[in-house]
Short mmCIF file of N, CA and C and ligand atoms in Angstrom, two decimals:
data_model
loop_
_atom_site.label_atom_id
_atom_site.label_comp_id
_atom_site.label_asym_id
_atom_site.label_seq_id
_atom_site.Cartn_x
_atom_site.Cartn_y
_atom_site.Cartn_z
N MET A 4 -60.15 18.83 44.95
CA MET A 4 -60.63 18.67 43.67
C MET A 4 -59.46 19.49 42.70
N LEU A 5 -59.42 19.05 41.50
CA LEU A 5 -58.18 19.55 40.59
C LEU A 5 -58.97 20.20 39.30
N TYR A 6 -58.65 21.34 39.14
CA TYR A 6 -59.33 22.01 37.85
C TYR A 6 -58.14 22.44 36.94
N ARG A 7 -58.53 22.30 35.55
CA ARG A 7 -57.45 22.67 34.78
C ARG A 7 -58.14 24.16 34.08
N VAL A 8 -57.37 25.24 34.01
CA VAL A 8 -57.92 26.44 33.46
C VAL A 8 -57.15 26.69 32.17
N THR A 9 -57.72 26.75 31.10
CA THR A 9 -57.12 26.98 29.88
C THR A 9 -57.53 28.39 29.31
N ILE A 10 -56.62 29.14 28.90
CA ILE A 10 -56.80 30.32 28.25
C ILE A 10 -56.37 30.33 26.80
N ASP A 11 -57.07 30.76 25.93
CA ASP A 11 -56.88 30.72 24.51
C ASP A 11 -56.29 32.23 24.10
N TYR A 12 -54.97 32.10 24.20
CA TYR A 12 -54.16 33.32 24.10
C TYR A 12 -54.53 34.06 22.72
N GLU A 13 -54.79 33.30 21.72
CA GLU A 13 -55.20 33.87 20.29
C GLU A 13 -56.57 34.87 20.45
N ILE A 14 -57.34 34.34 21.32
CA ILE A 14 -58.60 35.21 21.82
C ILE A 14 -58.31 36.28 22.63
N CYS A 15 -57.58 35.99 23.68
CA CYS A 15 -57.53 36.96 24.89
C CYS A 15 -57.13 38.18 24.39
N ARG A 16 -57.93 39.32 25.15
CA ARG A 16 -57.49 40.62 24.86
C ARG A 16 -56.82 41.29 26.07
N GLY A 17 -56.53 40.42 27.02
CA GLY A 17 -55.86 41.16 28.08
C GLY A 17 -56.44 42.03 29.02
N CYS A 18 -57.81 41.96 28.92
CA CYS A 18 -58.51 43.07 29.80
C CYS A 18 -58.34 42.79 31.17
N GLY A 19 -58.27 41.61 31.69
CA GLY A 19 -58.05 41.42 33.01
C GLY A 19 -59.37 41.21 33.83
N ASP A 20 -60.42 41.25 33.18
CA ASP A 20 -61.81 40.76 33.71
C ASP A 20 -61.67 39.50 34.55
N CYS A 21 -61.14 38.54 33.92
CA CYS A 21 -61.07 37.10 34.67
C CYS A 21 -60.21 37.10 35.87
N VAL A 22 -59.45 37.90 35.80
CA VAL A 22 -58.43 37.97 37.26
C VAL A 22 -59.25 38.51 38.06
N LYS A 23 -59.97 39.84 37.87
CA LYS A 23 -60.91 40.53 39.06
C LYS A 23 -62.15 39.46 39.36
N ALA A 24 -62.50 38.59 38.47
CA ALA A 24 -63.54 37.81 38.78
C ALA A 24 -63.30 36.77 39.66
N CYS A 25 -62.20 36.36 39.80
CA CYS A 25 -61.67 35.15 40.59
C CYS A 25 -61.37 35.40 42.02
N SER A 26 -62.42 34.95 42.84
CA SER A 26 -62.10 35.26 44.26
C SER A 26 -61.09 34.51 45.13
N MET A 27 -60.59 33.46 44.47
CA MET A 27 -59.60 32.69 45.02
C MET A 27 -58.28 33.14 44.39
N SER A 28 -58.02 34.07 43.75
CA SER A 28 -56.83 34.73 43.42
C SER A 28 -56.15 33.57 42.61
N VAL A 29 -56.77 32.71 41.57
CA VAL A 29 -55.89 31.81 41.05
C VAL A 29 -55.33 32.25 39.86
N LEU A 30 -55.82 33.42 39.32
CA LEU A 30 -55.35 34.16 38.04
C LEU A 30 -54.55 35.30 38.31
N GLU A 31 -53.43 35.46 37.66
CA GLU A 31 -52.56 36.70 37.82
C GLU A 31 -52.28 37.14 36.41
N LEU A 32 -52.42 38.49 36.27
CA LEU A 32 -52.26 39.30 35.07
C LEU A 32 -50.71 39.86 34.93
N ILE A 33 -49.94 39.31 34.10
CA ILE A 33 -48.51 39.48 33.96
C ILE A 33 -48.22 40.18 32.64
N ASP A 34 -48.07 41.24 32.42
CA ASP A 34 -47.92 42.00 31.06
C ASP A 34 -48.94 41.72 30.18
N ASP A 35 -50.24 42.24 30.71
CA ASP A 35 -51.59 42.17 30.27
C ASP A 35 -51.80 40.68 29.62
N THR A 36 -51.31 39.77 30.34
CA THR A 36 -51.75 38.35 29.89
C THR A 36 -52.20 37.58 31.22
N PRO A 37 -53.10 36.81 31.11
CA PRO A 37 -53.48 36.27 32.47
C PRO A 37 -53.00 34.69 32.49
N TYR A 38 -52.48 34.48 33.78
CA TYR A 38 -51.97 33.15 33.98
C TYR A 38 -52.52 32.52 35.16
N PRO A 39 -52.81 31.07 35.07
CA PRO A 39 -53.40 30.54 36.15
C PRO A 39 -52.22 30.20 37.00
N THR A 40 -51.75 31.01 37.97
CA THR A 40 -50.51 30.68 38.79
C THR A 40 -50.60 30.01 40.01
N ASP A 41 -52.05 30.07 40.35
CA ASP A 41 -52.35 29.25 41.68
C ASP A 41 -53.46 28.37 41.43
N LEU A 42 -53.29 27.54 40.56
CA LEU A 42 -54.44 26.31 40.06
C LEU A 42 -54.83 25.47 41.49
N GLU A 43 -54.12 25.14 42.37
CA GLU A 43 -54.51 24.67 43.64
C GLU A 43 -55.73 25.10 44.25
N SER A 44 -55.73 26.53 44.19
CA SER A 44 -57.01 27.30 44.87
C SER A 44 -58.31 27.18 44.08
N CYS A 45 -58.06 26.68 42.74
CA CYS A 45 -59.35 26.64 41.79
C CYS A 45 -60.55 25.99 42.42
N HIS A 46 -61.63 26.40 42.59
CA HIS A 46 -62.67 25.30 43.10
C HIS A 46 -63.70 25.27 42.01
N GLY A 47 -63.39 25.56 40.79
CA GLY A 47 -64.22 25.51 39.65
C GLY A 47 -65.50 26.06 39.57
N CYS A 48 -65.50 27.19 40.07
CA CYS A 48 -66.88 28.05 40.08
C CYS A 48 -67.32 28.75 38.75
N GLU A 49 -66.30 28.83 37.98
CA GLU A 49 -66.13 29.25 36.47
C GLU A 49 -66.88 30.87 36.38
N ASP A 50 -66.58 31.57 37.43
CA ASP A 50 -66.85 33.03 37.54
C ASP A 50 -65.97 33.71 36.44
N CYS A 51 -64.51 33.01 36.25
CA CYS A 51 -63.73 33.65 35.12
C CYS A 51 -64.35 33.30 33.73
N VAL A 52 -64.96 32.30 33.68
CA VAL A 52 -65.40 31.84 32.29
C VAL A 52 -66.57 33.04 31.95
N LYS A 53 -67.43 33.02 32.91
CA LYS A 53 -68.74 33.94 32.81
C LYS A 53 -68.23 35.54 32.54
N SER A 54 -66.82 35.73 33.08
CA SER A 54 -66.74 37.24 32.95
C SER A 54 -65.89 37.70 31.71
N CYS A 55 -65.42 36.52 30.93
CA CYS A 55 -64.80 36.67 29.86
C CYS A 55 -65.78 36.91 28.65
N GLU A 56 -66.05 38.21 28.14
CA GLU A 56 -66.94 38.35 26.99
C GLU A 56 -66.41 37.65 25.68
N PHE A 57 -65.21 37.46 25.55
CA PHE A 57 -64.46 36.83 24.37
C PHE A 57 -64.55 35.21 24.41
N GLY A 58 -64.91 34.49 25.38
CA GLY A 58 -64.91 33.23 25.68
C GLY A 58 -63.72 32.57 25.34
N ALA A 59 -62.63 33.30 25.84
CA ALA A 59 -61.29 32.84 25.69
C ALA A 59 -60.78 31.88 26.84
N ILE A 60 -61.60 31.76 27.91
CA ILE A 60 -61.23 30.88 29.06
C ILE A 60 -62.06 29.75 29.33
N LYS A 61 -61.66 28.78 29.74
CA LYS A 61 -62.24 27.19 30.02
C LYS A 61 -61.70 26.57 31.08
N VAL A 62 -62.71 26.08 31.84
CA VAL A 62 -62.28 25.32 33.28
C VAL A 62 -62.96 23.97 32.99
N GLU A 63 -62.00 22.86 33.47
CA GLU A 63 -62.24 21.70 33.16
C GLU A 63 -61.89 20.84 34.37
N TYR A 64 -62.63 19.95 34.99
CA TYR A 64 -62.47 19.23 36.08
C TYR A 64 -61.51 18.10 35.60
N VAL A 65 -60.49 17.92 36.20
CA VAL A 65 -59.59 16.89 35.90
C VAL A 65 -59.40 15.82 36.90
N GLY A 66 -59.97 15.70 37.92
CA GLY A 66 -59.67 14.58 38.91
C GLY A 66 -59.72 15.25 40.50
N LYS A 67 -59.42 14.29 41.28
CA LYS A 67 -59.32 14.75 42.68
C LYS A 67 -57.80 14.66 42.99
N LYS A 68 -57.54 15.33 44.11
CA LYS A 68 -56.12 15.51 44.41
C LYS A 68 -55.71 14.04 45.15
N LYS A 69 -54.34 13.83 45.08
CA LYS A 69 -53.94 12.48 45.51
C LYS A 69 -53.62 12.79 46.95
S1 SF4 B 126 -61.36 38.21 30.64
FE1 SF4 B 126 -60.97 37.00 28.82
S2 SF4 B 126 -60.11 38.35 27.31
FE2 SF4 B 126 -59.83 39.43 29.51
S3 SF4 B 126 -57.87 38.82 30.12
FE3 SF4 B 126 -59.55 37.18 30.92
S4 SF4 B 126 -59.23 35.60 29.21
FE4 SF4 B 126 -58.19 37.40 28.44
S1 SF4 B 127 -63.16 28.65 38.15
FE1 SF4 B 127 -63.58 30.15 39.98
S2 SF4 B 127 -61.60 29.49 41.23
FE2 SF4 B 127 -61.18 28.70 39.34
S3 SF4 B 127 -59.93 30.33 38.23
FE3 SF4 B 127 -62.21 30.34 37.60
S4 SF4 B 127 -63.08 32.05 38.94
FE4 SF4 B 127 -60.97 31.22 39.72
#
């Protein structure tokens, strides 16, 4: 399955909570900015979404892997 992780960098404070919350290491904090560097591993649990107190992160299901 394939998910899209979108981070609103206008809202994001770079706290890194979403990076720590992701058990699949999908997200990486580079210079205080989180990036979804391993989207293939995302299983859509939304732990990152729940961890962000600013509501800056969104996860959408975008279809099955080919
Ligand atoms: S938890 Fe939210 S504010 Fe913190 S780094 Fe992640 S997206 Fe940004
Ligand atoms: S939805 Fe789950 S697996 Fe995907 S980036 Fe967020 S915490 Fe990680």
